[in-house]
Coordinates of C-alpha atoms in Angstrom, one line a residue:
X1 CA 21.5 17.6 -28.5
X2 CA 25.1 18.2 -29.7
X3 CA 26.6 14.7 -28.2
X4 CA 23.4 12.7 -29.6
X5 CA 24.0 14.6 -33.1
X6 CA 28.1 13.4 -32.9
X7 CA 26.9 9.7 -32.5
X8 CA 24.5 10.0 -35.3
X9 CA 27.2 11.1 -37.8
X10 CA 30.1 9.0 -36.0
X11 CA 27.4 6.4 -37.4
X12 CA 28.0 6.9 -41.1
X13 CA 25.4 10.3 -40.9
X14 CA 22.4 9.8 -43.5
X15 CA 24.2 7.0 -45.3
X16 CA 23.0 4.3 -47.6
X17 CA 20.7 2.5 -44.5
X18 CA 19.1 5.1 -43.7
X19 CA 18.2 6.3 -46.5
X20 CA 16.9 2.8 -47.7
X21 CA 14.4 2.4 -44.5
X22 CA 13.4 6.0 -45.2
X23 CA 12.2 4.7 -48.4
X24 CA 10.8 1.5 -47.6
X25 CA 8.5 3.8 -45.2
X26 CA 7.1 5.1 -48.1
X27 CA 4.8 1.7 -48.9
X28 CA 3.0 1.4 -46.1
X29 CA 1.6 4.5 -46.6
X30 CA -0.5 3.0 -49.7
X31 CA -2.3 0.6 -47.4
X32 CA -2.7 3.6 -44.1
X33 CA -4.3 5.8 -47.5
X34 CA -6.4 3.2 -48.7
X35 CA -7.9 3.1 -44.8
X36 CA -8.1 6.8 -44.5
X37 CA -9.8 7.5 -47.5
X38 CA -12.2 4.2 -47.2
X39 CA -14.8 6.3 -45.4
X40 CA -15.5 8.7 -48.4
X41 CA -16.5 5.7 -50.5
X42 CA -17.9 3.2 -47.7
X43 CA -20.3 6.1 -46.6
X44 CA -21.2 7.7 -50.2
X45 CA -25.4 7.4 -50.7
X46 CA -26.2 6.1 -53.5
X47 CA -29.0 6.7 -55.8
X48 CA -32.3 6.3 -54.7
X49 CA -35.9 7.5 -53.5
X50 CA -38.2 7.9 -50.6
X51 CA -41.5 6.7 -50.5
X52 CA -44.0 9.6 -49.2
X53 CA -45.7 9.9 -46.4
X54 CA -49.3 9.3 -46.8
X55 CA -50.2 11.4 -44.4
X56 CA -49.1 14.5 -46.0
X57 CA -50.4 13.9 -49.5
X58 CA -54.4 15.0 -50.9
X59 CA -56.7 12.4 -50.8
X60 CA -56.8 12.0 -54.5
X61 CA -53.2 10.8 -54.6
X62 CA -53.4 8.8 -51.7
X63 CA -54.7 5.3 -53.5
X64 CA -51.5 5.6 -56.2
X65 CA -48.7 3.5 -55.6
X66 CA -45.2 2.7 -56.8
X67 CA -43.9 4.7 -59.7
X68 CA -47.3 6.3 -60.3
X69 CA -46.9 7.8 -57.1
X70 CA -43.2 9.4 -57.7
X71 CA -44.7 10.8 -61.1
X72 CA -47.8 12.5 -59.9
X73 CA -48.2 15.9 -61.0
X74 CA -46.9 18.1 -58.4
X75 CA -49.0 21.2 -59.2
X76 CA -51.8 18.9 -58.2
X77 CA -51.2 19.0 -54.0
X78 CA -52.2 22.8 -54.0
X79 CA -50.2 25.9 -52.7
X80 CA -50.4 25.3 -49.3
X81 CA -47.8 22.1 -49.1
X82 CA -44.3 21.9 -51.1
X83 CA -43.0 19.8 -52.8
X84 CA -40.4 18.7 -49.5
X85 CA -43.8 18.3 -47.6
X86 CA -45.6 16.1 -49.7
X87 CA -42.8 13.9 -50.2
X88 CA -41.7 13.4 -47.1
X89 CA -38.6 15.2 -46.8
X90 CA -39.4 17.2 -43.6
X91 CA -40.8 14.3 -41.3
X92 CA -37.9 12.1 -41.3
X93 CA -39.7 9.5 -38.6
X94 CA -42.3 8.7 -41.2
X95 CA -39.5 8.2 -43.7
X96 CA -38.7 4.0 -45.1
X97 CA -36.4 3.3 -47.4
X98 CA -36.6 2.0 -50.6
X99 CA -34.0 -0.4 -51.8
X100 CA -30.8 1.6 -52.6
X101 CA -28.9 1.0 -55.8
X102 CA -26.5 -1.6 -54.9
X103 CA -23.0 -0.6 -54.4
X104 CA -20.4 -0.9 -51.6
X105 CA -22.0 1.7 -49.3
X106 CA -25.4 0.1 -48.9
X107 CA -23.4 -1.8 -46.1
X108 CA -25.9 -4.8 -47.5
X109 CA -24.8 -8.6 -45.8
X110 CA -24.3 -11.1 -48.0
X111 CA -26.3 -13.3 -45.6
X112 CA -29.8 -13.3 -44.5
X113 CA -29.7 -10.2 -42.5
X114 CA -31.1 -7.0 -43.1
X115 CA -29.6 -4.4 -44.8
X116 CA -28.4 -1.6 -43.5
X117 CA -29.5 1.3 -45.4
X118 CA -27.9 4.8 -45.6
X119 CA -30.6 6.8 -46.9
X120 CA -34.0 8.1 -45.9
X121 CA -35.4 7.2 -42.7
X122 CA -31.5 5.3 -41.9
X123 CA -29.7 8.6 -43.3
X124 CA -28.7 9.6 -39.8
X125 CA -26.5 6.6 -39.4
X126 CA -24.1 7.9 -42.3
X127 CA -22.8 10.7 -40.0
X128 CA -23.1 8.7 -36.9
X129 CA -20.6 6.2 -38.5
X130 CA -18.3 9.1 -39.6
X131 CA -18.1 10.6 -36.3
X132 CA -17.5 7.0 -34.6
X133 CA -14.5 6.4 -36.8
X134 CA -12.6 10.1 -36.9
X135 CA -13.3 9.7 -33.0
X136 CA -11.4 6.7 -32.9
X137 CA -8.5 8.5 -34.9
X138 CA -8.5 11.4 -32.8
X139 CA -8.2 9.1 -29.7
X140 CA -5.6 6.7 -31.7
X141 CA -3.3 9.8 -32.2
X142 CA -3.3 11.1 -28.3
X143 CA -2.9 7.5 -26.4
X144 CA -0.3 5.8 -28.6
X145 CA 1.3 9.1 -29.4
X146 CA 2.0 9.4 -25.8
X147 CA 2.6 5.2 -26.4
X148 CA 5.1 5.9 -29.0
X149 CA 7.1 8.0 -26.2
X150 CA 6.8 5.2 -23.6
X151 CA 7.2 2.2 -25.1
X152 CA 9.4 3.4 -28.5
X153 CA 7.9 3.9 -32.1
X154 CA 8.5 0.2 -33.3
X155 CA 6.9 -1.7 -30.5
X156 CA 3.4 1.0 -31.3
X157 CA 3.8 0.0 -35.0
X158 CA 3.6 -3.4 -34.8
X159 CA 1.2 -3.8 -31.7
X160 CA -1.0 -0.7 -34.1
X161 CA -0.5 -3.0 -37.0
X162 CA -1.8 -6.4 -35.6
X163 CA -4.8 -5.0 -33.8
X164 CA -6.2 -3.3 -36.8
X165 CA -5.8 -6.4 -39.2
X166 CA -7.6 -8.6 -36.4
X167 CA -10.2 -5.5 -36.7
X168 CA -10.8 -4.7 -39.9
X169 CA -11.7 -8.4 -40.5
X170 CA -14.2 -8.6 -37.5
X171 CA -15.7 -5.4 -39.5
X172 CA -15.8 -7.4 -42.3
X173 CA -17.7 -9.8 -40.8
X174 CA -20.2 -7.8 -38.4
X175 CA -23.4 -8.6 -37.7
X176 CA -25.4 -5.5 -36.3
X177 CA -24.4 -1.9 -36.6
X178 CA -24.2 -0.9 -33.2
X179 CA -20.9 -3.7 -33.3
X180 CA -20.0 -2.1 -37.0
X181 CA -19.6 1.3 -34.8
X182 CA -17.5 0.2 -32.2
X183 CA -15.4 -1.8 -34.4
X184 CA -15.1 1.3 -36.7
X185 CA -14.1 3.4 -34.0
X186 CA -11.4 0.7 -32.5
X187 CA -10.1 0.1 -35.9
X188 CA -9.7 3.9 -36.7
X189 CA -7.5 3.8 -33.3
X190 CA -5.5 1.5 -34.4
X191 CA -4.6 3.0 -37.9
X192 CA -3.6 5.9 -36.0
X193 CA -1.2 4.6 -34.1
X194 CA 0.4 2.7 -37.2
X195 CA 0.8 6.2 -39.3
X196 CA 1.9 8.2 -36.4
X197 CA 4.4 5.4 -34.9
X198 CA 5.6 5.0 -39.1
X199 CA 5.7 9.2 -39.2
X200 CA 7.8 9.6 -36.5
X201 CA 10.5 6.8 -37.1
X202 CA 11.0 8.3 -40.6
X203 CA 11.3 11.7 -39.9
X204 CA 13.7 10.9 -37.1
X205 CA 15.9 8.3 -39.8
X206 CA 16.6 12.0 -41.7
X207 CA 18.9 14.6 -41.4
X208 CA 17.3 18.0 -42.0
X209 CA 17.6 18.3 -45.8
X210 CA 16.6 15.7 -46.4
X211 CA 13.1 15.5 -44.0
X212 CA 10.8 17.4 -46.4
X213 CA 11.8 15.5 -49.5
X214 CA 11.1 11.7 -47.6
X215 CA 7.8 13.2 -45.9
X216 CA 6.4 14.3 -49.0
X217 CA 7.3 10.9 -50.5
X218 CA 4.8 9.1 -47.8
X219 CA 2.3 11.9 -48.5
X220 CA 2.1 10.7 -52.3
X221 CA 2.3 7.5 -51.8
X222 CA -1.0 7.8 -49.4
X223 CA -2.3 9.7 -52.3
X224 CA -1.6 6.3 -54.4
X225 CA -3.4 4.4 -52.0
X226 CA -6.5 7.1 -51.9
X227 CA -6.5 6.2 -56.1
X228 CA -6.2 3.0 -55.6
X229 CA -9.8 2.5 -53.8
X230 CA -12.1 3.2 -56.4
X231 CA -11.0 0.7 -58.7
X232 CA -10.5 -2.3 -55.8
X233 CA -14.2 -1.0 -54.6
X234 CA -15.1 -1.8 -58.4
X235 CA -13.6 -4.7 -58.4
X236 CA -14.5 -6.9 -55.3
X237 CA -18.3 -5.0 -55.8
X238 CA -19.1 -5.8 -51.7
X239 CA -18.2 -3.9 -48.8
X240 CA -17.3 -6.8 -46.5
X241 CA -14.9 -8.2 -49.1
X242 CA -13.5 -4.9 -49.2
X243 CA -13.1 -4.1 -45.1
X244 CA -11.2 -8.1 -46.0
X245 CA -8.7 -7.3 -48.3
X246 CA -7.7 -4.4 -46.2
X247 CA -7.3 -6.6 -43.6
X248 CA -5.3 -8.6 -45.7
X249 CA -3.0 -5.5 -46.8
X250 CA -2.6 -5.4 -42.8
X251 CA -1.6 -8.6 -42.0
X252 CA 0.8 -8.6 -45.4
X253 CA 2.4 -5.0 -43.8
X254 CA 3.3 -7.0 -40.5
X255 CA 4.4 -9.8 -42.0
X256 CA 7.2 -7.9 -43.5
X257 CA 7.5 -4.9 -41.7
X258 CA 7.2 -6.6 -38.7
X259 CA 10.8 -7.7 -38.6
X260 CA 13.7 -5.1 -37.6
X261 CA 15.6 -4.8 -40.7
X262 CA 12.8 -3.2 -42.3
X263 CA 11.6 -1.0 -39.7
X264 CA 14.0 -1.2 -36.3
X265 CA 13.8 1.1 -33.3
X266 CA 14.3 4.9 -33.6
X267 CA 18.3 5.3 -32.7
X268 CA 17.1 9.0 -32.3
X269 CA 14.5 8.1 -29.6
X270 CA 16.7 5.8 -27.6
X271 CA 19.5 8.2 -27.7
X272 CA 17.2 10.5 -26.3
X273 CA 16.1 8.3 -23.3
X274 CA 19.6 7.3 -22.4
X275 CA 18.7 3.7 -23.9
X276 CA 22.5 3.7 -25.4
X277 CA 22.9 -0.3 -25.6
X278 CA 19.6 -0.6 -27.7
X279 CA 21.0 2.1 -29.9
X280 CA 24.5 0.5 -30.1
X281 CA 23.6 -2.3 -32.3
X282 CA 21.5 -0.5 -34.4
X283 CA 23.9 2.3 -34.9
X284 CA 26.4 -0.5 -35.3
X285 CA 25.1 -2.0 -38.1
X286 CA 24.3 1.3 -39.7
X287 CA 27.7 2.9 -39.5
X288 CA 28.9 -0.4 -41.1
X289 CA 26.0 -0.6 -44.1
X290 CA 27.5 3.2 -45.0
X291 CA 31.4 2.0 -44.9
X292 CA 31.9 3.2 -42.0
X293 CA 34.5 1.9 -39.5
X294 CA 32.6 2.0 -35.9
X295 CA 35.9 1.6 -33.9
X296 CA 38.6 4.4 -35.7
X297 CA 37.5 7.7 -36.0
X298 CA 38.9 10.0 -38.1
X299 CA 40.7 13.8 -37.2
X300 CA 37.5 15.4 -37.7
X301 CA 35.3 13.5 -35.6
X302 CA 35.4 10.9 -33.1
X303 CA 34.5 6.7 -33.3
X304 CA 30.9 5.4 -32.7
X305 CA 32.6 3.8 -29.9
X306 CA 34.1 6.6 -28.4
X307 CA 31.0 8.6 -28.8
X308 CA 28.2 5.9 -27.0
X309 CA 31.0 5.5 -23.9
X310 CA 30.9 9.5 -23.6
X311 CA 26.8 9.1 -24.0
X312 CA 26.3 6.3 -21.7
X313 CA 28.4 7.4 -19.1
X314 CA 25.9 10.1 -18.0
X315 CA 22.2 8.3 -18.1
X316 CA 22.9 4.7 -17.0
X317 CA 19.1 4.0 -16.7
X318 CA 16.3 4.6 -19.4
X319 CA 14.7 8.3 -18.9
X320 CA 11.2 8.9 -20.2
X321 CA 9.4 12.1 -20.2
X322 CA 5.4 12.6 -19.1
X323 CA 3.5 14.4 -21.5
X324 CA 2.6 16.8 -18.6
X325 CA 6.2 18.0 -19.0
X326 CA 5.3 19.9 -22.2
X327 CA 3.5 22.8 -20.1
X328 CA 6.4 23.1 -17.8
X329 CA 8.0 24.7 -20.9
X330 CA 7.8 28.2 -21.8
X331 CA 7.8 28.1 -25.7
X332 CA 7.1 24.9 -26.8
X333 CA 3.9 24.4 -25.6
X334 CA 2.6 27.5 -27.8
X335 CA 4.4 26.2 -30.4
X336 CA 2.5 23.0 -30.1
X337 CA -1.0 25.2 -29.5
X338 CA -0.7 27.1 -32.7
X339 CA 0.0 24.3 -34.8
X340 CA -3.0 22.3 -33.3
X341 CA -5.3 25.1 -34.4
X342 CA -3.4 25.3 -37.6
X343 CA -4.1 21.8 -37.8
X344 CA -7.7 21.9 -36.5
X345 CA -8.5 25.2 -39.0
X346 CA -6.6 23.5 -42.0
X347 CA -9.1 20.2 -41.9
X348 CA -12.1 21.8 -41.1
X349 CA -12.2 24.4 -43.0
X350 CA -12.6 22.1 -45.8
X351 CA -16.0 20.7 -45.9
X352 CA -16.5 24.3 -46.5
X353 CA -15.1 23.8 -49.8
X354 CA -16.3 20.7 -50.9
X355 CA -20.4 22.4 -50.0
X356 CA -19.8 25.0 -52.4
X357 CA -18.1 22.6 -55.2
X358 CA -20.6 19.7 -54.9
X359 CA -22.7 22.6 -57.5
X360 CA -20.6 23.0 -59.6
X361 CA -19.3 18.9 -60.1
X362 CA -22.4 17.0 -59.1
X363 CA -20.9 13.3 -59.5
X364 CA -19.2 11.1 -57.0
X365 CA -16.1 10.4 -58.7
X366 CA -14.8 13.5 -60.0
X367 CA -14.8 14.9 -56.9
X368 CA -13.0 12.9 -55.4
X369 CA -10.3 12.4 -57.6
X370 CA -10.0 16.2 -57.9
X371 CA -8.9 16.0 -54.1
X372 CA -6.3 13.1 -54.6
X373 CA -5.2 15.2 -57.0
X374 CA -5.3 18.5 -55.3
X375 CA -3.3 16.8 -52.4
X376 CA -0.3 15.5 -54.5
X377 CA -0.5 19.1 -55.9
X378 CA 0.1 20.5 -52.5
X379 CA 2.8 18.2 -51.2
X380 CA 4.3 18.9 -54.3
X381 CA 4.3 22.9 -53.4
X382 CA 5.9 22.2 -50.1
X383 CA 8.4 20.3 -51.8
X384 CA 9.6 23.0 -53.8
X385 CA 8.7 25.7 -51.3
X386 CA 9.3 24.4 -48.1
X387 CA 13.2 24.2 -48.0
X388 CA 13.6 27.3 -50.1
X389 CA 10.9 29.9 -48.2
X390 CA 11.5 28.2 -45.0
X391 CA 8.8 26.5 -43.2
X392 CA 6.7 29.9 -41.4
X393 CA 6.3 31.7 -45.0
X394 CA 4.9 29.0 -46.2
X395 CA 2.7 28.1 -43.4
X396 CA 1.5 32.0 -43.5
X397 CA 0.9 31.5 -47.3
X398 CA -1.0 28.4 -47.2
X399 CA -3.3 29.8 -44.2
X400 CA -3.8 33.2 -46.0
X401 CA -5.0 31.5 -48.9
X402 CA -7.3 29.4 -47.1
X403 CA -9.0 32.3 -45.3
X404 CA -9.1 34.3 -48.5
X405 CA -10.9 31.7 -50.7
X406 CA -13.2 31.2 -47.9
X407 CA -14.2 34.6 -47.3
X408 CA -14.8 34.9 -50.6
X409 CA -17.1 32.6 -50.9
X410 CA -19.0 33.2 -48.2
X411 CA -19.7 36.9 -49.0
X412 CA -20.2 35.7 -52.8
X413 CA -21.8 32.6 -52.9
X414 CA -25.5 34.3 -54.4
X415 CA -23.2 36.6 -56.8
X416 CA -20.3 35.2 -58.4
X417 CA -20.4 33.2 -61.4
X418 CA -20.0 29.5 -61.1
X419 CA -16.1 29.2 -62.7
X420 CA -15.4 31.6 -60.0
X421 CA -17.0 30.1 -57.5
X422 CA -15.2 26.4 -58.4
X423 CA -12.2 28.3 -58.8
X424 CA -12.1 29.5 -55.3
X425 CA -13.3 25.9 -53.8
X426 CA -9.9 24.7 -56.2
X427 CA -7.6 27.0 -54.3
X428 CA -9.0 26.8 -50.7
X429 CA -9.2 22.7 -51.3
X430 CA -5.5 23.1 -52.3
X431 CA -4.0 25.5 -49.7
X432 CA -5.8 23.5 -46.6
X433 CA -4.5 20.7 -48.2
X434 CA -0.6 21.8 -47.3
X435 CA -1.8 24.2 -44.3
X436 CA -2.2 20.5 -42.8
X437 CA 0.9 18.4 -44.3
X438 CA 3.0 21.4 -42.9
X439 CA 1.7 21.8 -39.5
X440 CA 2.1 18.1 -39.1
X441 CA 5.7 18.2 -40.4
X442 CA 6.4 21.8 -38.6
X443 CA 4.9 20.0 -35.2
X444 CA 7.3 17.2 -35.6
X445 CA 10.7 19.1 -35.9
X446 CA 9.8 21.7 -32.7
X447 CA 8.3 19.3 -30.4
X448 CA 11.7 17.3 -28.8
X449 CA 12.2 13.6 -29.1
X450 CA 11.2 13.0 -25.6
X451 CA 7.5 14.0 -25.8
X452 CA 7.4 14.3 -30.3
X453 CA 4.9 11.6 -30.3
X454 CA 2.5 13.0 -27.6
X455 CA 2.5 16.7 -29.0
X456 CA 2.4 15.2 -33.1
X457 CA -0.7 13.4 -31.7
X458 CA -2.2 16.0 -30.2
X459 CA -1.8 18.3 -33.3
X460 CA -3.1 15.3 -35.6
X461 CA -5.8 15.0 -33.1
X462 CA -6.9 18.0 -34.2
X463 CA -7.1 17.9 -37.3
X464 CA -9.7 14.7 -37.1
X465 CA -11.5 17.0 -34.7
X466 CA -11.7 19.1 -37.9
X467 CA -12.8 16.9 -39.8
X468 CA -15.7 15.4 -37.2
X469 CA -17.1 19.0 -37.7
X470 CA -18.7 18.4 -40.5
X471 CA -20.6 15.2 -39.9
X472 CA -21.4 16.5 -36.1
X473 CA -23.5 18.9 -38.3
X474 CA -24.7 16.5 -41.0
X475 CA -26.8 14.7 -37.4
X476 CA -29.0 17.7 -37.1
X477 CA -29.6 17.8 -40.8
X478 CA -27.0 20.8 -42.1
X479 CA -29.3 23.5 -39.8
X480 CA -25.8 25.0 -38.9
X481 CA -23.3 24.8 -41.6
X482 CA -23.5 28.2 -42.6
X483 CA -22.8 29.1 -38.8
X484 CA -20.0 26.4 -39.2
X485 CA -18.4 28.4 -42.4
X486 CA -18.3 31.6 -40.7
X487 CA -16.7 29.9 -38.1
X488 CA -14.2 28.8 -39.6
X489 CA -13.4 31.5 -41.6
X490 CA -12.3 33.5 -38.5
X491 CA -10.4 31.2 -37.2
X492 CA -8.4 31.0 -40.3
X493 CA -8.0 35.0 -39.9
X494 CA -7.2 34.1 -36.0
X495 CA -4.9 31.4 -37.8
X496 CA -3.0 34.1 -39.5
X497 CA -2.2 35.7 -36.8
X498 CA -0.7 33.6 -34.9
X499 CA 1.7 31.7 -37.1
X500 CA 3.5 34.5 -36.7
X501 CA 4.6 33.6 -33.5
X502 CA 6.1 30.5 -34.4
X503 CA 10.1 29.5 -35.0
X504 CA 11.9 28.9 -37.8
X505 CA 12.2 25.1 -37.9
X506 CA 14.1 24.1 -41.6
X507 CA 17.8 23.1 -41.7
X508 CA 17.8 23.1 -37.7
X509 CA 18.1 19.4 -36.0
X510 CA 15.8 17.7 -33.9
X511 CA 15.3 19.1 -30.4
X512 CA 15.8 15.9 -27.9
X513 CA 15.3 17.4 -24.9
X514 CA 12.2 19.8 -23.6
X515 CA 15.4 22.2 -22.7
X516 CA 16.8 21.8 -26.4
X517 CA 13.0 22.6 -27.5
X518 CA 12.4 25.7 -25.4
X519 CA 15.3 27.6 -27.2
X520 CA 13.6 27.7 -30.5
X521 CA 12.6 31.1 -30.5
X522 CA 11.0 33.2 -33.0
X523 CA 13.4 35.1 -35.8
X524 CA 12.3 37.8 -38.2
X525 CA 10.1 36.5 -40.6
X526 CA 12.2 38.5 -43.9
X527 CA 15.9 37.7 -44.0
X528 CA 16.7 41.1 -44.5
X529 CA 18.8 43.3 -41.7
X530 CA 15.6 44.2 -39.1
X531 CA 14.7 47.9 -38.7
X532 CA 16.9 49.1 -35.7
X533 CA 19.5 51.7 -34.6
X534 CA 22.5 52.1 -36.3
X535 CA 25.5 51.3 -33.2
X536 CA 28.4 53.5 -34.2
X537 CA 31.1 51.1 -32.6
X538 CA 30.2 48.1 -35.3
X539 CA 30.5 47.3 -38.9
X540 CA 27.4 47.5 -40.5
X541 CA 27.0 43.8 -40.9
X542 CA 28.1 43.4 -36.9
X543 CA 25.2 45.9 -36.2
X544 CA 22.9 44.3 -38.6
X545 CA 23.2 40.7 -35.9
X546 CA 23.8 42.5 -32.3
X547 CA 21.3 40.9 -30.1
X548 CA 20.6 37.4 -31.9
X549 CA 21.6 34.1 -31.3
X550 CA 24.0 32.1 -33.4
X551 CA 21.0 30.0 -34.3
X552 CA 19.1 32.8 -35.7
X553 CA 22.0 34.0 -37.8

């Protein structure tokens, strides 16, 4: 970890380009949001209603039709049926759709097929599609996480970044929607390996202060993206056009970010794997960009030159790490389990929230901006907490939060008033918000270089499992969601709990090895002197440190 660190500051440290690919990362991220956030509007139901069922209505409104049926007088049907009977809603097999009010989610084909409604009798393909597509990012973040490990983070990018244009326009131009789901689901892979490769080569271009400060930079960006939908929805007014121009987005992204000079091979990553004549030329040109001379070195530190001959001279062949290596370890891979659930509570904990402020804001759009909103808002907590708290008290904030607002509202939901109510759904949208943005970051500074884009997957993975919660239960019609809220309100107590377990990961550098991993070990969470014996032989301030590390000092 030491001689791989040497190299990287022999090579002009965090200089000028660096820091300019860190930032070119950041626009990508507008085109990854606009695909993450796509399914909240492609999937919205629009306006609309179902015809009855004739069966269940009185013989004397059985001969109405059309609008004279919707306006029949409901008092009429007697007090033996209600009003869900007589109109259908509880015999969703006798349910057909009347044509919905035409906007990008009515997934209607420009062409003579049929369209393919969303509400009704076809409602149960909305949550079908959902879970189709999160399962294809869960499974996108696992197999080229572990990818990104293998074959390096570029080589995933690109490869990430060419399927999913040649995708997203086969979904633009699907035909059924049994091919709709499987392209969803292959597409949804694809994106995942594009953010996770892009995720990992820019937090390993940083040097630690400067790794909260360019992650949150992505994070709003993606939030630009996320407000840029609506108004591209609005404007090409047809789904398929839309799943095109995000193809197009695609295909612009690898056209330029295709090439090395915008987004080479992690130096930090071939270091790791003994790769040392990849990393030569890329380190090359860096230390040269930053005005640094690769070849003298200076009394404080050696040449670039004299640093990749003492590097290479140990690991002449490439070394790769299994993923299986992780639980050979004896912290990391706890590390890696307590972010996960952090992670898994963090996203599915808020469909919880959004149930009990759907009441209280009853449109589509406001909603939905309030989120985008609510996210920049987090990242931009993290940015001014994150560094200065350290990354644990935050975590532990942001979870206790979560689990407050939600047991609040589950034990209040018939009592409090509705300000309160949207109040709480404000602050527990907001605090899962960064309980997930810092359990992704936290994941990606204590899992080592070596196996960082297997264990990052897994603890994105996660978080779409999360996420798939809440559609799993929209399939058998929202019978279990207030089973689902409790649930995940002790899991964010369980949550709590256990992030106190975790290390201290801000200012430190990025493990490399599994070995280098294993020896970030928990440190008291207040930076005060811990409770302990006084030892008569040392100084106060001695006494204060006897039995820590240097690292923990």
């Amino acid at each position: 970890m030491e001689q791989e660190a040497r190299v990287l500051r022999a090579a002009g440290g965090f200089g000028r380009a660096r820091r300019l690919l860190a930032a070119a990362s950041w626009v990508p991220c507008i085109v990854l949001g606009l695909a993450l956030s796509s399914e909240a509007l492609l999937t919205a139901q629009p306006g609309h209603h179902c015809r009855p069922d004739p069966a269940l209505l009185p013989p004397a409104l059985r001969a109405l039709r059309g609008p004279a049926l919707l306006d029949a007088a409901i008092p009429r049907l007697g007090p033996t049926r209600t009003t869900a009977e007589a109109l259908g809603v509880l015999s969703p097999s006798s349910l057909a759709p009347l044509t919905p009010v035409p906007r990008p989610s009515s997934w209607a084909p420009r062409s003579g097929a049929a369209t393919w409604n969303l509400v009704c009798g076809d409602g149960w393909k909305v949550p079908l599609e959902q879970v189709s597509h999160l399962l294809g990012w869960l499974l996108g973040c696992v197999v080229l996480g572990a990818g990104c490990d293998r074959f390096g983070r570029r080589t995933v990018f690109v490869a990430s970044l060419m399927l999913a244009t040649g995708l997203g326009a086969s979904e633009a131009l699907a035909a059924s929607f049994p091919t709709l789901l499987v392209l969803r689901l292959l597409h949804g892979g694809t994106l995942a390996g594009a953010l996770l490769a892009l995720y990992l080569a820019r937090l390993e271009l940083c040097d630690p202060p400067h790794r909260l400060a360019f992650s949150v930079g992505a994070g709003l960006f993606s939030v630009a993206g996320t407000l840029l939908l609506p108004g591209l929805a609005a404007l090409v007014q047809d789904w398929r056009l839309l799943q095109g121009l995000g193809a197009l987005m695609s295909g612009l992204l690898l056209l330029f970010w295709g090439f090395p000079a915008l987004f080479p091979e992690s130096p930090c990553w071939l270091l790791a794997t003994g790769q040392v004549a990849r990393a030569r030329k890329i380190l090359w040109h860096f230390a040269e960009a930053s005005g640094v001379d690769p070849e003298n070195s200076s009394l404080e530190e050696s040449s670039l030159v004299t640093e990749l001959a003492m590097l290479s001279a140990g690991s002449p062949q490439p070394q790769y790490q299994s993923p299986l290596g992780l639980l050979r370890t004896q912290v990391t891979w706890r590390n890696g389990l307590i972010l996960g659930f952090s992670s898994l509570v963090g996203e599915g904990i808020r469909a919880s929230f959004r149930h009990s402020l759907a009441p209280q804001v009853p449109t589509f759009y406001l909603p939905y901006f309030l989120e985008a909103g609510l996210e920049a808002a987090a990242l931009v907590f993290l940015l001014l907490t994150a560094d200065r708290c350290g990354r644990r008290p935050v975590l532990l904030l942001g979870t206790m939060a979560t689990g407050l607002a939600s047991l609040l509202l589950l034990a209040g939901a018939q009592y409090l008033p509705g300000w309160t109510m949207l109040s709480l759904s404000v602050l527990g949208l907001l605090a899962s918000r960064a309980v997930s943005a810092l359990s992704s970051l936290f994941a990606a500074e204590v899992f080592p270089t070596v196996i960082r884009g297997a264990g990052l997957g897994l603890v994105l993975g996660a978080g779409f499992l999360g996420q798939a919660a809440d559609p799993l239960d929209a399939l058998h019609g929202r019978r279990g969601f207030f089973l689902q809220h409790v649930v995940f309100a002790s899991l964010a107590v369980l949550a709590l709990l256990c992030v106190l377990l975790l290390p201290e990961s801000r200012g430190r550098g990025l493990p490399q090895s599994l070995q280098d991993a294993d020896r970030l070990r928990r440190s008291p969470l207040l930076r005060g002197c811990p409770r302990q014996d006084h030892l008569p032989l040392l100084s106060p301030s001695d006494s204060c440190w006897a039995g820590h590390t240097p690292e923990q000092r």
